[in-house]
């Protein structure tokens, strides 16, 4: 093989045989390129060399000196097997003993007269009379670099900022570092930079080869920016690699978007007659933000390009009405409209709410969920349903619409780029509106929904006073009863929410039931109701109705009520085992109160007790800003888990971090979209095409043929 073939197997790297190749494969390193892009996860500064005379114990230090003595000793004659390899070095300022336990093979490497660099923990010796360095990392300098003046010139493991990699059993940090050192030395210069200079240059980013070399083995000059930048992944070299990765990601999204734009959609021309009737009926005026967003939507709907728009709006910002108005616009033009929710419960709740709002507009509304199918499917296919509300069942095989014009996807985070592509592949090409109640940090929105246009409802309806949130521990649990008493005395209503986590669903449910019974006993003069996911939809609906019209004062529930429930008279939300919820979910739950003009409260009962869970929950007390909460949640859980990126079909990112690299993401996005504008097939950029294939794999194929 030639050393410039980056796709050659690692086995051909110097020092790698079949066995090490197998170990490397466990780390995902199969080719020379993989090794080059296998980045350190942290760095240690072993570059500042201390004079032995200046050493102080209890700390990691680097020293360099000449070997005076190197011996294996047996400190305890009764334990012949216990051996210590000892080296004594001198740097002219003093003498230091280095000790390695049970590593007698080192004897073969060290000999007197060598110049060495040692890095390790400095401690008092056994007698407390001097210092020694224990199990240090070591470097034996070449003859010709035997000068104290320049010990870092050949350092791999010491005398420099040293990379630390995630390794695997059987492959030591030192071995792995040696392998990568050799790969960087021989192959980094053969990496050809896929990024055109005109894109990279304005951002002052270093070139790719330089970045790869320095990200592994920062040169003394490059490290001047600091160990911290390297460790945070914000060094210029990290930024360069992150830029490439995010650029490639965004190019993929730009390609998808371009494909969507080229498709033919419906040009609606609604006369807004149904919409105006709805508006007349509403007990409130739309907020400016709702107006504006609805105009964005209408503009999209009127154009023949299929709409793909994301609507972001915090809990309670009034997305439902906007969605409904959009659906009415489609219905006015003789099309069907569908609203898809991720769970049956949510679908039912939307059905109840929307049904109530449009009952007397003479429209036919249907509910389609997994458990309620056959009859409904016929109705939908026959066109005898104007608005269909349902779950994923809506896009499953066997469901066909007579004339579907608009699909609204609510609470979309489990419904990503891929699912939308599937929808189009079914041959349905309706306008699509995606609603999210979970505020998505802009950086994530740009990535996960980077092919979408988006609008934000950035204003809450007037007369809402901020909810007061308090964190309770088990100790002050009883105070909750006082609060319930106080609120209900004022004629207000209360939610008490229990977690429902799949693994322990039975016990969870039991505790919700017990909770309801308990509250009923404590408050015999009030009525406590119970609602959970195991109940039949009609039963649930009955309980909800009773709560809505005030006949139930305390509603105990599982997370059923997370989204969609709307009872403005409810002013107290108590969340039991708050530590078992994600922050974004707590934010949704809290959003069930504070919907009227009365002061509302949210009590988070933390049974966790741990410092971590308390800190996490503190965020809820500090802010009601959904964006901040989402960002915090993202920090804690990582984007993959937060939004299920894996299910959503987005490529995994190796270098870039969407939170940390938000600025780079914006730059990369701008450049990527403008490049696709200039050269939509990337005919002039074969290298970029190749990078896209590497990152996106087959996923992009789906879009090409869609
Ligand atoms: P979300 O955005 O969380 O889905 P909803 O659509 O459920 O919010 O609306 C929250 C509450 O605010 C509902 O009671 C709704 O009727 C009410 N609402 C919506 N828009 C307005 C408005 N412009 N003025 C007053 N109340 C509004
Ligand atoms: Mg909603």
XYZ file of C-alpha atoms and ligand atoms in Angstrom:
734
model
C 0.000 0.000 0.000
C 1.042 3.573 -0.328
C 1.041 5.660 2.789
C -1.221 8.220 1.187
C -4.146 5.864 0.858
C -6.301 6.844 3.793
C -8.727 4.021 3.259
C -6.134 1.314 3.782
C -6.726 -0.906 6.800
C -5.030 -0.003 10.085
C -3.238 -3.286 10.062
C -0.670 -1.809 7.735
C 0.249 0.958 10.099
C 3.633 0.568 11.718
C 3.199 -1.243 15.011
C -0.248 -2.615 14.270
C -0.673 -6.322 13.615
C -3.836 -8.385 13.329
C -4.380 -8.457 17.068
C -4.132 -4.715 17.572
C -6.238 -4.216 14.490
C -8.992 -6.147 16.239
C -8.658 -3.976 19.333
C -8.725 -0.825 17.238
C -11.810 -2.055 15.421
C -13.569 -2.092 18.789
C -12.948 1.631 18.931
C -14.366 2.022 15.458
C -10.929 2.465 13.931
C -10.674 0.341 10.814
C -8.791 2.520 8.396
C -5.992 5.032 8.485
C -8.611 7.748 8.063
C -10.552 6.457 11.063
C -7.394 6.676 13.147
C -6.751 10.234 11.996
C -10.236 11.271 12.966
C -10.217 9.423 16.275
C -9.901 12.455 18.491
C -8.606 12.734 22.040
C -11.324 13.255 24.591
C -9.025 15.287 26.812
C -5.506 16.577 27.142
C -2.921 16.753 29.886
C -0.319 19.440 30.091
C 2.970 17.688 30.596
C 4.918 20.422 28.933
C 6.024 22.649 31.727
C 9.126 21.034 33.085
C 9.933 21.525 36.732
C 13.378 21.599 38.248
C 13.668 18.741 40.715
C 14.691 21.190 43.425
C 11.380 23.020 42.964
C 9.158 19.960 43.172
C 6.458 19.852 45.826
C 4.635 16.642 46.666
C 1.028 15.770 45.836
C 0.697 16.946 42.297
C 1.300 15.861 38.735
C 4.612 17.128 37.472
C 6.967 16.742 34.558
C 10.704 16.505 35.090
C 13.571 15.703 32.798
C 16.989 14.400 33.689
C 19.768 11.911 33.220
C 19.428 8.335 34.441
C 21.979 7.622 37.183
C 20.721 4.203 38.181
C 18.062 1.741 36.961
C 17.330 -1.391 38.994
C 14.675 -3.890 39.850
C 14.447 -4.315 43.603
C 12.587 -6.658 45.906
C 11.632 -4.500 48.873
C 10.306 -7.333 51.006
C 12.339 -10.572 51.055
C 9.228 -12.456 52.212
C 7.355 -11.372 49.126
C 9.674 -12.310 46.352
C 7.011 -11.714 43.715
C 6.535 -8.068 44.624
C 9.023 -6.066 42.616
C 9.698 -2.430 42.087
C 11.567 -0.977 39.176
C 13.494 2.066 40.355
C 15.199 4.740 38.327
C 17.195 7.574 39.813
C 17.467 10.713 37.705
C 19.343 13.941 38.139
C 18.733 17.262 36.424
C 21.608 19.112 38.033
C 19.319 20.787 40.535
C 18.522 17.649 42.474
C 17.911 13.931 42.433
C 14.563 12.163 42.094
C 13.652 8.528 42.408
C 11.000 7.106 40.103
C 9.187 3.902 41.037
C 7.100 1.530 38.960
C 5.381 -1.337 40.705
C 5.503 -4.779 39.118
C 6.717 -3.587 35.743
C 10.075 -5.305 35.593
C 10.037 -5.302 31.795
C 10.957 -1.619 31.977
C 14.447 -2.732 32.925
C 15.000 -3.501 29.254
C 14.201 0.063 28.227
C 16.134 2.163 30.716
C 19.874 2.390 31.163
C 22.224 4.795 32.843
C 23.228 7.859 30.905
C 19.904 8.211 29.075
C 18.084 11.499 29.042
C 14.458 10.880 30.055
C 11.259 12.810 30.673
C 8.943 11.653 33.464
C 5.400 12.737 34.210
C 3.495 11.566 37.220
C 2.393 11.970 40.806
C 5.090 13.305 43.111
C 4.844 12.081 46.712
C 6.852 11.979 49.897
C 8.929 8.857 50.122
C 8.309 6.207 52.741
C 10.506 7.855 55.355
C 9.269 11.336 54.588
C 12.793 12.541 53.902
C 12.434 13.284 50.212
C 10.169 12.916 47.185
C 9.601 10.260 44.625
C 7.501 10.005 41.488
C 5.162 7.035 41.261
C 4.368 5.034 38.109
C 5.227 7.996 35.900
C 4.633 8.203 32.193
C 8.038 8.202 30.609
C 9.859 9.152 27.511
C 13.364 8.144 26.611
C 14.801 10.815 24.397
C 16.804 10.045 21.285
C 20.556 10.333 21.450
C 20.697 13.337 19.206
C 18.017 15.165 21.119
C 19.720 14.462 24.324
C 19.727 18.129 25.200
C 17.852 19.400 28.138
C 17.174 22.528 26.133
C 14.711 20.823 23.822
C 13.176 17.845 25.493
C 9.755 18.284 23.926
C 10.958 17.921 20.363
C 10.406 14.201 20.308
C 8.016 13.844 23.203
C 4.923 11.776 22.611
C 3.874 10.922 26.126
C 5.634 13.597 28.124
C 7.194 17.009 27.732
C 4.198 18.364 25.797
C 0.464 18.696 25.894
C -0.462 15.042 25.654
C -3.684 13.690 24.137
C -5.732 11.158 26.085
C -7.919 8.822 24.049
C -10.706 6.506 24.963
C -9.117 3.114 24.714
C -10.208 -0.430 25.209
C -9.042 -3.374 27.269
C -5.808 -4.803 25.962
C -4.661 -1.568 24.389
C -2.839 0.791 26.694
C -3.092 4.533 26.449
C 0.573 4.552 25.559
C 0.188 2.000 22.770
C -2.801 3.749 21.299
C -1.041 7.106 21.487
C 1.997 5.644 19.719
C -0.175 4.278 16.921
C -1.961 7.572 16.428
C 1.316 9.452 16.578
C 2.654 7.337 13.781
C -0.515 7.760 11.694
C -0.550 11.513 12.152
C 3.116 11.682 11.215
C 2.756 9.658 8.052
C -0.749 10.419 6.847
C -2.033 13.798 7.982
C -0.281 15.428 5.042
C -2.160 13.167 2.635
C -5.572 14.308 3.743
C -6.983 16.454 1.041
C -9.135 19.279 2.194
C -12.676 18.981 0.794
C -13.523 22.529 1.722
C -12.978 25.147 -0.942
C -10.723 27.938 0.217
C -13.328 30.566 -0.550
C -15.605 29.088 2.110
C -13.043 28.505 4.817
C -10.956 31.603 4.418
C -13.339 34.300 5.647
C -13.651 32.475 8.966
C -9.934 32.365 9.641
C -10.013 28.667 10.304
C -6.773 26.682 10.118
C -6.356 24.212 7.296
C -7.371 20.611 7.709
C -3.946 18.994 7.832
C -2.698 21.449 10.380
C -5.861 20.946 12.399
C -5.547 17.180 12.442
C -1.906 17.296 13.519
C -2.545 19.778 16.255
C -5.701 18.249 17.556
C -3.737 15.100 18.323
C -0.358 16.545 19.203
C -0.650 20.255 19.816
C 2.609 21.945 18.970
C 4.091 24.182 21.622
C 3.090 27.277 19.689
C -0.430 26.106 18.939
C -0.995 25.218 22.547
C -0.412 28.771 23.577
C -4.170 29.233 23.170
C -4.368 27.009 26.152
C -5.051 23.630 27.490
C -8.498 24.791 28.377
C -9.541 25.419 24.792
C -8.298 22.009 23.828
C -10.138 20.359 26.665
C -13.344 22.214 25.954
C -13.061 21.399 22.275
C -12.934 25.060 21.366
C -9.406 25.268 20.004
C -9.187 26.583 16.425
C -8.443 23.013 15.314
C -11.565 21.660 16.927
C -13.524 24.503 15.432
C -12.226 23.691 11.994
C -13.261 20.033 12.257
C -16.614 20.982 13.733
C -17.158 23.396 10.900
C -16.544 20.647 8.337
C -18.880 18.268 10.051
C -21.672 20.776 10.510
C -21.222 22.059 6.999
C -21.655 18.553 5.639
C -24.705 18.054 7.803
C -26.235 21.294 6.621
C -25.429 20.555 2.985
C -27.500 17.412 3.402
C -30.364 19.444 4.790
C -29.997 22.004 2.026
C -30.261 19.203 -0.533
C -33.414 17.893 1.143
C -34.897 21.350 1.242
C -34.056 21.966 -2.396
C -35.831 18.740 -3.261
C -38.903 19.855 -1.379
C -38.969 23.213 -3.092
C -38.866 21.573 -6.495
C -41.886 19.464 -5.707
C -45.302 20.484 -6.763
C -47.735 21.222 -4.011
C -51.176 22.709 -3.662
C -51.789 26.416 -4.145
C -54.693 27.043 -1.793
C -56.904 30.062 -2.187
C -58.962 30.210 1.007
C -61.617 32.903 1.360
C -61.290 32.808 5.172
C -65.015 32.452 5.662
C -64.742 29.536 8.129
C -61.747 31.146 9.749
C -63.658 34.324 10.416
C -66.570 32.410 11.886
C -64.158 30.705 14.239
C -62.569 34.003 15.208
C -65.994 35.476 15.962
C -66.686 32.615 18.304
C -63.430 32.771 20.235
C -63.666 34.475 23.626
C -60.374 36.286 22.955
C -58.461 38.219 20.322
C -55.442 36.614 18.706
C -52.114 37.873 19.955
C -49.900 39.746 17.525
C -47.594 36.737 17.384
C -50.444 34.369 16.531
C -51.592 36.743 13.777
C -48.147 37.030 12.324
C -47.468 33.307 12.350
C -50.820 32.552 10.797
C -50.023 35.009 7.981
C -46.720 33.173 7.389
C -48.687 29.967 7.097
C -51.287 31.392 4.741
C -48.555 32.719 2.501
C -47.010 29.262 2.297
C -50.379 27.649 1.674
C -51.162 30.024 -1.161
C -47.887 29.226 -2.920
C -47.600 26.115 -5.122
C -44.430 25.019 -3.314
C -45.286 22.500 -0.593
C -45.224 24.090 2.841
C -42.778 22.688 5.387
C -42.982 24.997 8.323
C -42.115 24.575 11.953
C -44.064 26.594 14.497
C -42.362 27.034 17.802
C -44.256 28.403 20.726
C -43.903 27.996 24.440
C -46.571 26.219 26.461
C -49.732 28.225 26.518
C -48.762 30.480 23.633
C -51.872 29.336 21.776
C -50.696 27.038 19.027
C -53.886 25.023 18.847
C -55.916 27.893 17.500
C -53.317 28.656 14.862
C -53.263 25.017 13.789
C -57.018 24.946 13.643
C -57.213 28.098 11.545
C -54.746 26.579 9.092
C -56.835 23.440 8.856
C -59.921 25.497 8.201
C -58.074 27.235 5.356
C -57.537 23.858 3.707
C -61.100 22.753 4.366
C -62.451 25.960 2.836
C -60.733 24.976 -0.393
C -62.354 21.559 -0.440
C -59.410 19.636 0.988
C -59.120 17.413 4.014
C -56.835 18.364 6.860
C -55.186 16.014 9.331
C -53.661 16.589 12.705
C -51.216 14.021 13.930
C -50.172 13.636 17.562
C -47.541 11.224 18.917
C -49.842 9.398 21.347
C -53.450 8.316 21.484
C -54.085 10.388 24.544
C -52.865 13.539 22.900
C -54.844 12.802 19.785
C -57.993 12.350 21.843
C -57.436 15.571 23.687
C -56.961 17.505 20.506
C -60.078 15.875 19.198
C -62.073 16.982 22.232
C -60.746 20.542 22.125
C -61.134 21.059 18.420
C -64.464 19.369 18.282
C -65.726 21.832 20.855
C -64.443 24.800 18.885
C -65.853 23.901 15.495
C -68.955 21.931 16.437
C -71.312 24.491 14.982
C -69.332 25.265 11.815
C -70.920 22.232 10.226
C -67.659 20.331 9.761
C -67.090 16.610 10.048
C -64.329 15.729 12.455
C -62.993 12.232 12.963
C -60.594 10.542 15.301
C -58.259 7.838 14.031
C -56.039 6.002 16.469
C -54.627 2.495 16.559
C -57.538 1.253 18.612
C -60.253 2.934 16.615
C -59.740 2.120 12.990
C -61.834 0.237 10.538
C -64.950 2.315 10.309
C -62.988 5.535 10.394
C -60.679 4.456 7.602
C -63.645 4.101 5.271
C -64.984 7.503 6.186
C -61.632 9.139 5.581
C -61.123 7.415 2.254
C -64.587 8.413 1.107
C -63.782 12.040 1.815
C -66.600 12.276 4.319
C -64.240 13.695 6.955
C -63.069 17.287 6.779
C -60.698 17.151 9.684
C -59.049 13.969 10.873
C -57.210 13.831 14.152
C -55.051 10.849 14.948
C -51.787 9.194 15.776
C -49.168 7.627 13.522
C -52.034 5.441 12.409
C -52.731 8.276 10.004
C -49.726 7.523 7.846
C -49.895 3.775 8.036
C -50.649 1.480 5.197
C -54.290 1.127 4.404
C -55.112 4.695 5.324
C -55.841 6.813 2.330
C -57.353 10.210 2.093
C -59.671 11.356 -0.592
C -58.072 14.748 -0.835
C -55.548 15.505 1.885
C -54.345 19.080 1.668
C -52.735 19.843 4.975
C -51.140 17.820 7.691
C -50.354 19.306 11.082
C -47.894 17.401 13.220
C -48.089 18.285 16.883
C -45.404 17.706 19.480
C -43.204 16.617 16.672
C -40.023 15.725 18.417
C -40.606 12.087 17.833
C -41.293 12.773 14.214
C -38.219 13.836 12.328
C -36.918 14.445 8.858
C -37.146 10.759 7.977
C -40.775 10.256 8.836
C -41.736 13.264 6.827
C -39.883 11.810 3.895
C -41.836 8.574 4.314
C -45.022 10.556 4.254
C -44.044 12.058 0.929
C -42.978 8.691 -0.407
C -46.487 7.414 0.163
C -47.362 9.748 -2.624
C -49.113 12.136 -0.326
C -47.707 15.564 -0.848
C -49.705 17.847 1.378
C -48.607 21.065 2.996
C -47.009 20.261 6.313
C -47.092 22.253 9.492
C -45.107 21.115 12.477
C -45.969 22.396 15.912
C -43.680 22.142 18.848
C -44.622 22.990 22.404
C -41.150 22.109 23.568
C -39.044 25.131 22.820
C -36.083 24.019 20.807
C -32.860 25.924 21.119
C -32.273 27.566 17.797
C -29.127 25.550 17.083
C -31.014 22.325 17.379
C -33.938 23.537 15.348
C -31.525 24.429 12.581
C -30.221 20.915 12.597
C -33.107 18.645 13.347
C -35.515 20.653 11.280
C -32.888 22.356 9.197
C -34.878 21.786 6.038
C -37.888 23.631 7.409
C -38.939 27.222 7.451
C -39.880 28.311 10.847
C -41.929 30.805 12.793
C -42.052 31.505 16.479
C -45.084 32.466 18.548
C -43.006 34.584 20.866
C -45.744 36.166 22.918
C -48.077 34.780 25.525
C -51.733 35.820 25.655
C -52.185 38.842 27.928
C -53.103 38.778 31.629
C -51.050 35.788 32.553
C -49.154 36.240 35.776
C -46.001 34.150 36.052
C -46.390 30.873 37.900
C -44.651 30.653 41.274
C -42.700 27.426 41.518
C -41.475 25.834 44.731
C -39.309 22.852 45.365
C -40.386 20.659 48.278
C -38.584 17.720 49.761
C -40.254 14.853 51.559
C -39.855 16.798 54.842
C -42.270 19.564 53.955
C -44.633 17.292 52.094
C -47.506 18.002 54.460
C -47.447 21.660 53.598
C -48.900 20.649 50.251
C -52.207 19.879 51.963
C -52.342 23.414 53.307
C -51.833 24.798 49.825
C -54.544 22.577 48.393
C -56.854 23.755 51.155
C -56.065 27.408 50.443
C -56.553 27.227 46.701
C -59.734 25.199 46.794
C -61.156 27.569 49.423
C -60.759 30.333 46.857
C -62.781 28.178 44.463
C -59.776 27.153 42.420
C -58.832 23.699 41.216
C -55.777 21.542 41.653
C -53.779 19.009 39.662
C -51.744 16.332 41.384
C -49.521 14.454 38.957
C -47.800 11.133 39.496
C -45.096 9.875 37.176
C -45.818 6.977 34.920
C -42.661 5.316 33.873
C -42.907 2.261 31.748
C -40.770 -0.174 33.754
C -42.786 0.302 36.880
C -46.112 1.128 35.331
C -48.074 -1.076 37.718
C -46.715 0.399 40.926
C -46.867 3.901 39.479
C -50.490 3.463 38.656
C -51.187 2.079 42.072
C -49.584 5.088 43.697
C -51.725 7.455 41.632
C -54.832 5.526 42.666
C -53.759 5.473 46.316
C -52.945 9.153 46.078
C -56.436 9.964 44.863
C -58.033 7.917 47.635
C -55.815 9.547 50.227
C -56.708 13.050 49.089
C -60.377 12.213 49.064
C -60.110 11.163 52.728
C -58.208 14.273 53.735
C -60.630 16.547 51.895
C -64.030 14.893 52.373
C -65.847 18.114 51.484
C -64.168 18.222 48.055
C -64.307 15.882 45.125
C -61.120 14.180 43.944
C -61.016 12.623 40.510
C -58.596 10.237 38.877
C -57.453 9.999 35.303
C -54.853 7.720 33.750
C -53.852 6.120 30.490
C -55.408 2.738 31.249
C -58.895 4.169 31.343
C -61.165 4.003 28.334
C -61.172 7.210 26.302
C -64.836 7.858 27.129
C -64.193 7.487 30.828
C -61.286 9.852 30.599
C -63.374 12.288 28.676
C -66.060 12.174 31.388
C -63.554 12.896 34.136
C -62.052 15.733 32.103
C -65.506 17.213 31.555
C -66.239 17.064 35.265
C -62.963 18.792 36.013
C -63.556 21.390 33.356
C -66.966 22.326 34.635
C -65.710 22.470 38.207
C -67.384 19.398 39.684
C -64.044 17.816 40.387
C -61.767 19.962 42.557
C -58.636 17.888 42.725
C -57.584 15.953 39.670
C -55.074 13.219 40.316
C -53.466 11.936 37.185
C -50.538 10.320 35.533
C -48.801 12.269 32.803
C -51.903 11.988 30.657
C -52.505 15.665 31.154
C -49.062 16.681 30.002
C -50.221 18.417 26.900
C -53.465 19.778 25.630
C -55.489 20.073 28.806
C -56.819 23.527 29.342
C -58.630 24.511 32.523
C -57.960 28.168 33.350
C -59.506 27.859 36.821
C -56.830 25.380 37.873
C -54.156 27.284 39.790
C -52.149 24.675 41.655
C -50.027 21.973 40.101
C -48.406 19.453 42.410
C -45.911 17.092 40.835
C -45.047 14.039 42.895
C -41.606 12.518 42.314
C -40.613 15.516 40.260
C -37.095 14.110 40.057
C -38.348 11.377 37.770
C -39.382 13.806 35.044
C -37.306 15.528 32.421
C -37.181 19.297 32.689
C -38.937 19.841 29.401
C -41.707 17.572 30.586
C -42.023 19.424 33.882
C -42.281 22.621 31.923
C -45.147 21.151 29.922
C -46.895 19.994 33.058
C -46.473 23.322 34.763
C -47.976 24.929 31.695
C -51.323 23.382 32.663
C -51.708 26.105 35.291
C -51.265 29.819 34.877
C -53.761 29.825 32.034
C -56.150 32.279 33.602
C -55.621 35.638 35.253
C -55.250 34.219 38.787
C -51.902 33.670 40.449
C -50.857 30.059 39.961
C -48.438 27.788 41.767
C -46.392 24.742 40.917
C -45.014 22.502 43.654
C -42.293 20.058 42.745
C -42.026 17.295 45.291
C -38.538 15.896 45.123
C -38.184 12.451 46.625
C -34.808 11.968 45.023
C -32.907 13.703 47.770
C -29.717 13.735 45.744
C -27.845 16.961 45.250
C -27.969 16.419 41.490
C -31.712 16.094 41.262
C -32.167 19.117 43.486
C -29.869 21.230 41.323
C -31.623 20.118 38.196
C -35.018 20.975 39.612
C -33.790 24.367 40.828
C -33.815 25.473 37.201
C -37.589 25.154 37.245
C -37.793 27.427 40.267
C -35.507 30.000 38.708
C -37.172 30.411 35.362
C -40.358 29.944 33.408
C -38.524 30.570 30.167
C -39.066 27.425 28.151
C -36.043 28.074 25.999
C -33.725 28.198 28.964
C -35.262 25.069 30.396
C -34.917 23.225 27.130
C -31.300 24.249 26.863
C -30.628 23.076 30.389
C -32.366 19.790 29.685
C -30.284 19.409 26.583
C -27.119 20.030 28.565
C -28.067 17.329 30.985
C -29.372 14.721 28.620
C -27.559 15.424 25.371
C -29.263 16.026 22.051
C -29.592 12.363 21.095
C -31.797 11.524 24.008
C -33.515 14.871 24.169
C -34.918 14.746 20.707
C -34.418 11.153 19.757
C -32.089 12.216 16.957
C -31.322 8.604 16.386
C -34.895 7.784 15.502
C -35.193 10.962 13.557
C -32.568 9.721 11.145
C -30.001 12.442 11.574
C -26.365 11.474 11.233
C -24.367 11.233 14.461
C -21.896 13.989 15.088
C -18.379 13.028 16.106
C -16.663 16.332 16.689
C -19.278 19.031 16.808
C -21.456 19.718 19.787
C -24.647 21.530 18.925
C -24.680 23.595 22.075
C -21.021 24.440 22.263
C -20.654 25.051 18.551
C -23.804 27.049 17.994
C -21.958 29.876 16.279
C -20.086 27.551 13.983
C -23.337 25.830 13.147
C -24.850 29.092 11.993
C -21.840 29.881 9.845
C -21.740 26.413 8.370
C -25.444 26.542 7.639
C -25.189 29.843 5.857
C -22.325 28.610 3.699
C -23.949 25.253 2.983
C -27.263 26.709 1.872
C -25.588 29.310 -0.273
C -23.398 26.705 -1.940
C -26.449 24.614 -2.820
C -28.036 27.746 -4.245
C -25.004 28.257 -6.490
C -24.470 24.640 -7.491
C -27.393 22.446 -6.515
C -25.852 19.206 -7.727
C -22.393 20.076 -6.407
C -21.023 19.258 -9.832
C -18.034 21.476 -9.166
C -17.357 19.986 -5.742
C -16.805 16.238 -6.032
C -14.993 16.141 -2.700
C -17.923 17.642 -0.877
C -20.228 15.137 -2.542
C -18.002 12.424 -1.180
C -18.112 13.888 2.343
C -21.897 13.993 2.192
C -22.018 10.349 1.272
C -19.694 9.528 4.145
C -21.789 11.404 6.682
C -25.304 10.835 5.457
C -24.858 7.421 3.848
C -27.972 6.050 2.240
C -30.220 8.386 4.134
C -29.977 11.037 1.509
C -30.973 8.573 -1.202
C -34.450 8.489 0.190
C -34.781 12.171 -0.389
C -33.331 12.072 -3.843
C -35.933 9.615 -5.017
C -38.747 11.110 -2.988
P -50.320 25.646 23.429
O -49.519 26.575 22.609
O -49.606 25.262 24.689
O -50.834 24.478 22.661
P -53.066 26.297 23.667
O -53.299 26.356 22.231
O -53.528 25.108 24.389
O -51.512 26.505 23.962
O -53.621 27.621 24.341
C -53.491 27.873 25.707
C -54.690 28.605 26.266
O -54.667 29.932 25.826
C -56.012 28.056 25.821
O -56.911 28.221 26.889
C -56.416 28.945 24.695
O -57.814 28.967 24.532
C -55.898 30.255 25.204
N -55.571 31.229 24.170
C -55.046 30.974 22.957
N -54.840 32.129 22.294
C -55.247 33.125 23.128
C -55.310 34.559 23.021
N -54.885 35.170 21.931
N -55.766 35.241 24.082
C -56.184 34.623 25.194
N -56.173 33.297 25.359
C -55.707 32.547 24.332
Mg -50.788 22.351 22.271
